[in-house]
PDB file of C-alpha atoms and ligand atoms in Angstrom:
ATOM      1  CA  MET A   1      27.353 157.758  92.707  1.00 44.00           C
ATOM      2  CA  ALA A   2      28.466 154.659  90.734  1.00 45.00           C
ATOM      3  CA  ASP A   3      32.083 155.323  91.008  1.00 45.00           C
ATOM      4  CA  ARG A   4      31.958 155.783  94.796  1.00 45.00           C
ATOM      5  CA  ALA A   5      30.022 152.455  95.063  1.00 50.00           C
ATOM      6  CA  LEU A   6      32.715 150.943  92.814  1.00 52.00           C
ATOM      7  CA  SER A   7      35.594 151.943  95.075  1.00 46.00           C
ATOM      8  CA  ARG A   8      33.727 151.473  98.465  1.00 54.00           C
ATOM      9  CA  PRO A   9      35.897 148.968 100.466  1.00 54.00           C
ATOM     10  CA  SER A  10      33.875 145.947 101.127  1.00 63.00           C
ATOM     11  CA  GLU A  11      33.857 144.220 104.559  1.00 72.00           C
ATOM     12  CA  PRO A  12      36.073 141.114 104.515  1.00 86.00           C
ATOM     13  CA  ASP A  13      33.830 138.113 103.963  1.00 90.00           C
ATOM     14  CA  GLY A  14      36.375 135.238 103.678  1.00 92.00           C
ATOM     15  CA  PHE A  15      35.821 134.943  99.815  1.00 96.00           C
ATOM     16  CA  GLU A  16      38.463 137.464  98.784  1.00 95.00           C
ATOM     17  CA  ILE A  17      40.916 134.662  97.418  1.00 96.00           C
ATOM     18  CA  ALA A  18      38.255 132.834  95.754  1.00 97.00           C
ATOM     19  CA  ARG A  19      37.129 135.953  93.913  1.00 97.00           C
ATOM     20  CA  ARG A  20      40.659 137.058  92.883  1.00 97.00           C
ATOM     21  CA  ARG A  21      41.324 133.569  91.584  1.00 97.00           C
ATOM     22  CA  MET A  22      37.991 133.678  89.607  1.00 98.00           C
ATOM     23  CA  VAL A  23      38.863 137.044  88.064  1.00 98.00           C
ATOM     24  CA  GLU A  24      42.403 135.911  87.200  1.00 98.00           C
ATOM     25  CA  ASP A  25      41.783 132.400  86.043  1.00 98.00           C
ATOM     26  CA  GLN A  26      38.309 132.706  84.475  1.00 98.00           C
ATOM     27  CA  LEU A  27      38.103 136.276  83.170  1.00 98.00           C
ATOM     28  CA  VAL A  28      41.655 137.837  82.725  1.00 98.00           C
ATOM     29  CA  ALA A  29      42.909 134.531  81.320  1.00 98.00           C
ATOM     30  CA  ARG A  30      40.140 134.533  78.790  1.00 97.00           C
ATOM     31  CA  GLY A  31      40.575 137.949  77.583  1.00 97.00           C
ATOM     32  CA  ILE A  32      38.322 140.119  79.731  1.00 98.00           C
ATOM     33  CA  ARG A  33      39.965 143.584  79.776  1.00 97.00           C
ATOM     34  CA  ASP A  34      37.542 146.102  81.057  1.00 98.00           C
ATOM     35  CA  ALA A  35      39.077 147.294  84.321  1.00 98.00           C
ATOM     36  CA  ARG A  36      35.745 148.302  85.955  1.00 98.00           C
ATOM     37  CA  VAL A  37      34.082 145.030  85.141  1.00 98.00           C
ATOM     38  CA  LEU A  38      37.107 143.099  86.628  1.00 98.00           C
ATOM     39  CA  GLU A  39      36.952 145.270  89.672  1.00 97.00           C
ATOM     40  CA  VAL A  40      33.250 144.785  90.497  1.00 98.00           C
ATOM     41  CA  MET A  41      33.650 141.130  89.839  1.00 98.00           C
ATOM     42  CA  ALA A  42      36.555 141.049  92.285  1.00 97.00           C
ATOM     43  CA  THR A  43      34.428 142.610  95.092  1.00 96.00           C
ATOM     44  CA  ALA A  44      30.844 141.582  94.462  1.00 97.00           C
ATOM     45  CA  PRO A  45      29.704 138.841  96.956  1.00 97.00           C
ATOM     46  CA  ARG A  46      28.457 136.160  94.493  1.00 97.00           C
ATOM     47  CA  HIS A  47      28.249 133.585  97.249  1.00 97.00           C
ATOM     48  CA  ARG A  48      25.176 135.643  98.654  1.00 96.00           C
ATOM     49  CA  PHE A  49      23.368 135.047  95.274  1.00 96.00           C
ATOM     50  CA  VAL A  50      23.395 131.224  95.318  1.00 95.00           C
ATOM     51  CA  ASP A  51      21.451 128.619  97.189  1.00 93.00           C
ATOM     52  CA  PRO A  52      23.162 127.852 100.565  1.00 93.00           C
ATOM     53  CA  SER A  53      24.070 124.408  99.468  1.00 94.00           C
ATOM     54  CA  PHE A  54      26.133 125.905  96.567  1.00 95.00           C
ATOM     55  CA  VAL A  55      28.213 128.524  98.504  1.00 95.00           C
ATOM     56  CA  PRO A  56      31.339 126.492  98.276  1.00 95.00           C
ATOM     57  CA  ARG A  57      31.069 126.475  94.448  1.00 96.00           C
ATOM     58  CA  ALA A  58      29.816 130.054  94.020  1.00 97.00           C
ATOM     59  CA  TYR A  59      33.104 131.224  92.468  1.00 98.00           C
ATOM     60  CA  GLY A  60      33.611 128.160  90.310  1.00 97.00           C
ATOM     61  CA  ASP A  61      33.802 128.332  86.510  1.00 97.00           C
ATOM     62  CA  HIS A  62      30.144 127.271  85.763  1.00 96.00           C
ATOM     63  CA  ALA A  63      26.450 128.329  86.051  1.00 95.00           C
ATOM     64  CA  LEU A  64      24.496 127.178  89.161  1.00 95.00           C
ATOM     65  CA  PRO A  65      20.841 126.229  89.574  1.00 92.00           C
ATOM     66  CA  THR A  66      18.436 128.917  91.086  1.00 87.00           C
ATOM     67  CA  ALA A  67      14.759 128.440  91.540  1.00 83.00           C
ATOM     68  CA  ASP A  68      12.211 127.113  88.953  1.00 81.00           C
ATOM     69  CA  GLY A  69      14.742 125.439  86.785  1.00 83.00           C
ATOM     70  CA  GLN A  70      16.610 128.732  86.077  1.00 88.00           C
ATOM     71  CA  THR A  71      20.454 129.415  86.485  1.00 91.00           C
ATOM     72  CA  ILE A  72      22.803 132.121  87.734  1.00 93.00           C
ATOM     73  CA  SER A  73      25.060 132.453  84.720  1.00 94.00           C
ATOM     74  CA  GLN A  74      28.762 131.404  84.740  1.00 96.00           C
ATOM     75  CA  PRO A  75      31.045 134.181  85.836  1.00 98.00           C
ATOM     76  CA  TYR A  76      32.758 134.508  82.467  1.00 97.00           C
ATOM     77  CA  ILE A  77      29.579 134.841  80.468  1.00 97.00           C
ATOM     78  CA  VAL A  78      28.419 137.590  82.969  1.00 98.00           C
ATOM     79  CA  ALA A  79      31.888 139.459  82.478  1.00 98.00           C
ATOM     80  CA  ARG A  80      31.673 139.160  78.644  1.00 98.00           C
ATOM     81  CA  MET A  81      28.086 140.705  78.476  1.00 98.00           C
ATOM     82  CA  LEU A  82      29.192 143.444  80.840  1.00 98.00           C
ATOM     83  CA  GLU A  83      32.335 144.150  78.639  1.00 98.00           C
ATOM     84  CA  LEU A  84      30.463 144.045  75.383  1.00 98.00           C
ATOM     85  CA  ALA A  85      27.966 146.521  76.777  1.00 98.00           C
ATOM     86  CA  GLU A  86      30.574 149.259  77.129  1.00 98.00           C
ATOM     87  CA  LEU A  87      29.023 150.541  80.298  1.00 98.00           C
ATOM     88  CA  ALA A  88      29.716 154.118  81.711  1.00 98.00           C
ATOM     89  CA  PRO A  89      28.809 155.487  85.070  1.00 98.00           C
ATOM     90  CA  GLY A  90      26.150 157.756  83.819  1.00 98.00           C
ATOM     91  CA  HIS A  91      24.138 154.989  81.949  1.00 98.00           C
ATOM     92  CA  ARG A  92      20.557 153.933  82.584  1.00 98.00           C
ATOM     93  CA  VAL A  93      20.329 150.279  81.826  1.00 98.00           C
ATOM     94  CA  LEU A  94      17.455 147.814  81.208  1.00 98.00           C
ATOM     95  CA  GLU A  95      18.226 144.168  82.230  1.00 98.00           C
ATOM     96  CA  LEU A  96      15.994 141.122  81.264  1.00 98.00           C
ATOM     97  CA  GLY A  97      16.161 138.194  83.511  1.00 97.00           C
ATOM     98  CA  THR A  98      16.969 139.454  86.978  1.00 97.00           C
ATOM     99  CA  GLY A  99      17.413 135.810  88.287  1.00 96.00           C
ATOM    100  CA  SER A 100      19.431 135.747  91.431  1.00 96.00           C
ATOM    101  CA  GLY A 101      20.139 139.502  91.076  1.00 97.00           C
ATOM    102  CA  TYR A 102      23.887 138.956  90.842  1.00 98.00           C
ATOM    103  CA  GLN A 103      24.319 140.615  87.467  1.00 98.00           C
ATOM    104  CA  THR A 104      21.894 143.396  88.725  1.00 98.00           C
ATOM    105  CA  LEU A 105      24.166 144.132  91.678  1.00 98.00           C
ATOM    106  CA  LEU A 106      27.217 144.348  89.268  1.00 98.00           C
ATOM    107  CA  LEU A 107      25.193 146.706  87.051  1.00 98.00           C
ATOM    108  CA  ALA A 108      24.234 148.765  89.993  1.00 98.00           C
ATOM    109  CA  ARG A 109      27.758 149.359  90.896  1.00 98.00           C
ATOM    110  CA  LEU A 110      28.680 150.109  87.339  1.00 98.00           C
ATOM    111  CA  VAL A 111      26.072 152.583  86.131  1.00 98.00           C
ATOM    112  CA  GLU A 112      23.693 155.247  87.386  1.00 98.00           C
ATOM    113  CA  ARG A 113      20.415 153.465  87.436  1.00 98.00           C
ATOM    114  CA  VAL A 114      19.273 149.868  86.646  1.00 98.00           C
ATOM    115  CA  PHE A 115      15.695 148.612  85.662  1.00 98.00           C
ATOM    116  CA  SER A 116      15.471 144.845  85.706  1.00 98.00           C
ATOM    117  CA  ILE A 117      12.549 142.530  84.847  1.00 98.00           C
ATOM    118  CA  GLU A 118      12.155 138.825  86.000  1.00 97.00           C
ATOM    119  CA  ARG A 119       9.420 136.466  84.792  1.00 96.00           C
ATOM    120  CA  VAL A 120       9.594 134.276  87.848  1.00 95.00           C
ATOM    121  CA  ALA A 121       7.956 135.894  91.073  1.00 95.00           C
ATOM    122  CA  GLU A 122       9.924 133.845  93.439  1.00 94.00           C
ATOM    123  CA  LEU A 123      13.315 134.817  91.802  1.00 95.00           C
ATOM    124  CA  GLN A 124      12.371 138.432  91.681  1.00 96.00           C
ATOM    125  CA  ARG A 125      11.314 138.419  95.443  1.00 96.00           C
ATOM    126  CA  GLY A 126      14.707 136.853  96.276  1.00 96.00           C
ATOM    127  CA  ALA A 127      16.686 139.278  94.168  1.00 97.00           C
ATOM    128  CA  ARG A 128      14.883 142.140  95.916  1.00 97.00           C
ATOM    129  CA  ALA A 129      15.724 140.825  99.405  1.00 97.00           C
ATOM    130  CA  ARG A 130      19.434 140.288  98.578  1.00 97.00           C
ATOM    131  CA  LEU A 131      19.772 143.787  96.896  1.00 98.00           C
ATOM    132  CA  ASP A 132      18.060 145.392  99.906  1.00 97.00           C
ATOM    133  CA  GLU A 133      20.346 143.589 102.345  1.00 97.00           C
ATOM    134  CA  LEU A 134      23.400 144.969 100.471  1.00 96.00           C
ATOM    135  CA  GLY A 135      22.024 148.454 100.540  1.00 97.00           C
ATOM    136  CA  VAL A 136      21.654 148.767  96.797  1.00 97.00           C
ATOM    137  CA  ARG A 137      19.379 151.847  96.047  1.00 97.00           C
ATOM    138  CA  ASN A 138      19.740 152.489  92.262  1.00 98.00           C
ATOM    139  CA  VAL A 139      17.803 149.433  91.069  1.00 98.00           C
ATOM    140  CA  ALA A 140      14.097 149.164  90.116  1.00 98.00           C
ATOM    141  CA  LEU A 141      12.741 145.555  89.865  1.00 98.00           C
ATOM    142  CA  ARG A 142       9.763 144.326  88.026  1.00 98.00           C
ATOM    143  CA  HIS A 143       8.046 141.004  87.986  1.00 97.00           C
ATOM    144  CA  GLY A 144       6.774 140.252  84.498  1.00 97.00           C
ATOM    145  CA  ASP A 145       7.546 139.634  80.834  1.00 98.00           C
ATOM    146  CA  GLY A 146      10.631 141.547  79.618  1.00 98.00           C
ATOM    147  CA  SER A 147      10.136 140.797  76.028  1.00 98.00           C
ATOM    148  CA  VAL A 148       7.909 143.763  75.730  1.00 98.00           C
ATOM    149  CA  GLY A 149      10.455 145.958  77.448  1.00 98.00           C
ATOM    150  CA  TRP A 150       9.649 148.619  80.096  1.00 98.00           C
ATOM    151  CA  GLN A 151       8.164 151.616  78.301  1.00 98.00           C
ATOM    152  CA  GLU A 152       7.692 153.764  81.443  1.00 98.00           C
ATOM    153  CA  PHE A 153      11.510 154.488  81.913  1.00 98.00           C
ATOM    154  CA  ALA A 154      12.657 154.229  78.363  1.00 98.00           C
ATOM    155  CA  PRO A 155      14.880 155.114  76.488  1.00 98.00           C
ATOM    156  CA  TYR A 156      17.712 153.094  77.822  1.00 98.00           C
ATOM    157  CA  ASP A 157      21.425 153.576  77.126  1.00 98.00           C
ATOM    158  CA  ARG A 158      22.166 149.917  77.447  1.00 98.00           C
ATOM    159  CA  VAL A 159      19.977 146.703  77.375  1.00 98.00           C
ATOM    160  CA  LEU A 160      21.218 143.440  78.612  1.00 98.00           C
ATOM    161  CA  VAL A 161      19.264 140.349  77.983  1.00 98.00           C
ATOM    162  CA  ALA A 162      20.416 137.444  80.304  1.00 97.00           C
ATOM    163  CA  ALA A 163      18.112 134.789  78.563  1.00 97.00           C
ATOM    164  CA  ALA A 164      18.364 133.233  75.091  1.00 97.00           C
ATOM    165  CA  ALA A 165      16.036 134.858  72.537  1.00 98.00           C
ATOM    166  CA  PRO A 166      14.786 133.524  69.151  1.00 98.00           C
ATOM    167  CA  TRP A 167      15.133 136.989  67.792  1.00 98.00           C
ATOM    168  CA  VAL A 168      15.614 140.564  69.092  1.00 98.00           C
ATOM    169  CA  PRO A 169      12.274 141.647  70.452  1.00 98.00           C
ATOM    170  CA  GLU A 170      11.150 144.699  68.771  1.00 97.00           C
ATOM    171  CA  ALA A 171      10.299 146.671  71.898  1.00 98.00           C
ATOM    172  CA  LEU A 172      13.904 146.486  73.113  1.00 98.00           C
ATOM    173  CA  LEU A 173      15.289 148.131  69.961  1.00 97.00           C
ATOM    174  CA  ALA A 174      12.416 150.738  70.226  1.00 97.00           C
ATOM    175  CA  GLN A 175      13.284 151.528  73.697  1.00 98.00           C
ATOM    176  CA  LEU A 176      17.108 151.739  73.110  1.00 97.00           C
ATOM    177  CA  ALA A 177      18.528 155.274  73.012  1.00 96.00           C
ATOM    178  CA  ASP A 178      20.280 156.664  69.999  1.00 95.00           C
ATOM    179  CA  ARG A 179      23.963 155.542  70.298  1.00 96.00           C
ATOM    180  CA  GLY A 180      22.659 152.707  72.598  1.00 97.00           C
ATOM    181  CA  VAL A 181      23.955 149.226  72.834  1.00 98.00           C
ATOM    182  CA  LEU A 182      21.954 145.957  73.225  1.00 98.00           C
ATOM    183  CA  VAL A 183      23.479 142.667  74.188  1.00 98.00           C
ATOM    184  CA  ILE A 184      21.464 139.592  73.688  1.00 98.00           C
ATOM    185  CA  PRO A 185      22.026 135.918  73.086  1.00 98.00           C
ATOM    186  CA  VAL A 186      20.085 135.031  69.990  1.00 98.00           C
ATOM    187  CA  GLY A 187      19.452 131.490  68.509  1.00 98.00           C
ATOM    188  CA  GLU A 188      17.841 128.328  69.219  1.00 96.00           C
ATOM    189  CA  ARG A 189      16.795 126.992  72.780  1.00 94.00           C
ATOM    190  CA  SER A 190      19.884 124.909  72.901  1.00 93.00           C
ATOM    191  CA  ILE A 191      22.590 127.223  71.659  1.00 96.00           C
ATOM    192  CA  GLN A 192      22.942 130.884  70.716  1.00 97.00           C
ATOM    193  CA  HIS A 193      25.225 133.591  69.649  1.00 97.00           C
ATOM    194  CA  LEU A 194      26.090 136.533  71.789  1.00 98.00           C
ATOM    195  CA  GLU A 195      24.986 139.475  69.690  1.00 98.00           C
ATOM    196  CA  VAL A 196      25.581 143.229  70.127  1.00 98.00           C
ATOM    197  CA  TRP A 197      23.123 145.611  68.455  1.00 98.00           C
ATOM    198  CA  ARG A 198      23.989 149.242  68.087  1.00 97.00           C
ATOM    199  CA  LYS A 199      21.708 152.301  67.312  1.00 95.00           C
ATOM    200  CA  THR A 200      23.360 155.020  65.607  1.00 91.00           C
ATOM    201  CA  GLU A 201      22.866 158.688  66.105  1.00 88.00           C
ATOM    202  CA  SER A 202      20.467 158.711  63.285  1.00 86.00           C
ATOM    203  CA  GLY A 203      18.628 155.694  64.665  1.00 80.00           C
ATOM    204  CA  ARG A 204      20.007 153.181  62.210  1.00 92.00           C
ATOM    205  CA  VAL A 205      20.715 149.707  63.735  1.00 95.00           C
ATOM    206  CA  THR A 206      23.806 147.478  63.120  1.00 96.00           C
ATOM    207  CA  HIS A 207      24.773 144.233  64.680  1.00 97.00           C
ATOM    208  CA  SER A 208      27.720 141.898  65.341  1.00 97.00           C
ATOM    209  CA  ARG A 209      28.252 138.412  66.759  1.00 97.00           C
ATOM    210  CA  HIS A 210      30.620 137.390  69.533  1.00 96.00           C
ATOM    211  CA  GLY A 211      30.847 133.677  69.969  1.00 93.00           C
ATOM    212  CA  GLU A 212      28.525 130.963  71.069  1.00 95.00           C
ATOM    213  CA  CYS A 213      26.757 130.722  74.340  1.00 94.00           C
ATOM    214  CA  ARG A 214      24.049 128.820  76.313  1.00 95.00           C
ATOM    215  CA  PHE A 215      21.325 130.586  78.138  1.00 95.00           C
ATOM    216  CA  VAL A 216      18.030 129.469  79.638  1.00 94.00           C
ATOM    217  CA  PRO A 217      15.228 130.531  77.127  1.00 96.00           C
ATOM    218  CA  LEU A 218      13.556 133.984  77.247  1.00 97.00           C
ATOM    219  CA  LEU A 219       9.841 133.128  77.589  1.00 97.00           C
ATOM    220  CA  GLY A 220       7.201 135.581  76.729  1.00 97.00           C
ATOM    221  CA  ARG A 221       4.993 137.518  74.167  1.00 97.00           C
ATOM    222  CA  ASP A 222       7.858 138.381  71.813  1.00 97.00           C
ATOM    223  CA  ALA A 223      10.156 135.496  72.654  1.00 97.00           C
ATOM    224  CA  PHE A 224       9.969 131.696  73.006  1.00 96.00           C
ATOM    225  CA  LYS A 225       6.636 130.164  74.066  1.00 94.00           C
ATOM    226  CA  GLU A 226       6.498 127.873  77.117  1.00 85.00           C
ATOM    227  CA  THR A 227       5.015 125.122  74.755  1.00 78.00           C
ATOM    228  CA  ASP A 228       7.584 125.650  72.072  1.00 67.00           C
ATOM    229  CA  THR A 229      10.335 123.049  72.098  1.00 60.00           C
ATOM    230  CA  ARG A 230      12.505 124.457  69.180  1.00 56.00           C
TER     231      ARG A 230
HETATM  232  N1  LIG B 301      21.377 137.327  85.392  1.00 61.65           N
HETATM  233  C1  LIG B 301      20.813 136.242  86.217  1.00 61.65           C
HETATM  234  C2  LIG B 301      20.742 134.868  85.494  1.00 61.65           C
HETATM  235  C3  LIG B 301      19.534 134.910  84.658  1.00 61.65           C
HETATM  236  S1  LIG B 301      18.998 133.341  83.998  1.00 61.65           S
HETATM  237  C4  LIG B 301      21.633 136.075  87.437  1.00 61.65           C
HETATM  238  O1  LIG B 301      22.745 136.824  87.469  1.00 61.65           O
HETATM  239  O2  LIG B 301      21.366 135.239  88.207  1.00 61.65           O
HETATM  240  C5  LIG B 301      17.688 133.998  82.964  1.00 61.65           C
HETATM  241  C6  LIG B 301      16.571 134.569  83.701  1.00 61.65           C
HETATM  242  O3  LIG B 301      15.592 134.987  82.938  1.00 61.65           O
HETATM  243  C7  LIG B 301      15.713 133.471  84.502  1.00 61.65           C
HETATM  244  O4  LIG B 301      15.671 133.819  85.787  1.00 61.65           O
HETATM  245  C8  LIG B 301      14.347 133.491  83.858  1.00 61.65           C
HETATM  246  O5  LIG B 301      13.487 133.327  84.717  1.00 61.65           O
HETATM  247  C9  LIG B 301      14.315 134.931  83.273  1.00 61.65           C
HETATM  248  N2  LIG B 301      13.412 135.085  82.225  1.00 61.65           N
HETATM  249  C10 LIG B 301      12.991 134.331  81.237  1.00 61.65           C
HETATM  250  N3  LIG B 301      12.142 134.828  80.339  1.00 61.65           N
HETATM  251  C11 LIG B 301      11.952 136.167  80.818  1.00 61.65           C
HETATM  252  C12 LIG B 301      11.155 137.170  80.323  1.00 61.65           C
HETATM  253  N4  LIG B 301      10.291 137.272  79.218  1.00 61.65           N
HETATM  254  N5  LIG B 301      11.273 138.373  81.065  1.00 61.65           N
HETATM  255  C13 LIG B 301      11.989 138.407  82.235  1.00 61.65           C
HETATM  256  N6  LIG B 301      12.762 137.446  82.656  1.00 61.65           N
HETATM  257  C14 LIG B 301      12.722 136.228  82.072  1.00 61.65           C
END
């Protein structure tokens, strides 16, 4: 199913050149090599996930504001997370921070099933509407605090956290399948490291660091607190 979606010819929308340029100049030029990631980013309509006033800048080399002081991440950082996650068509993926739903759409085209949680109701509703319009069927969205995971559908082959965490929330490791991979920005509110956590077959956990990044904070029970300014 995921592979059919990946190769589905998309309707021309006038942004083909902008997308190709984004892929070449921002992703390939900076070392993104995963062919499936490059392919979905060359076809997914990112302009439909930004505010109408930002459409001309939708494929630019930057994050853009969404509702409630949140952002849709820079294309490169989205590609980097997806590549580090080593996604396969049969995977079941948990995503934290649905936001606009752009990365959710990419995941939906790359894997079997996506479970995505967003803390801001308005964003979650917007993402739902866009994904419905695009005919996406393999995504379950939830409004709430993702720092406690989503026990009902665990375990997950992959977990992607699209917001900055002060540490790795315990529930996310608990809900990760054996041989699973968790990608998460960990650090302070102002700057983080992109980290990859792996569970081995025996359930042992290892981790590695992959460069600096800046995400909006993960706010919740096992994350930053709204009142916390660290
Ligand atoms: N991937 C998104 C960008 C996400 S920005 C996109 O492509 O548009 C990070 C998002 O995480 C924000 O929308 C923010 O509201 C959300 N968020 C922050 N804390 C959260 C939590 N505890 N659970 C779920 N979502 C959270």
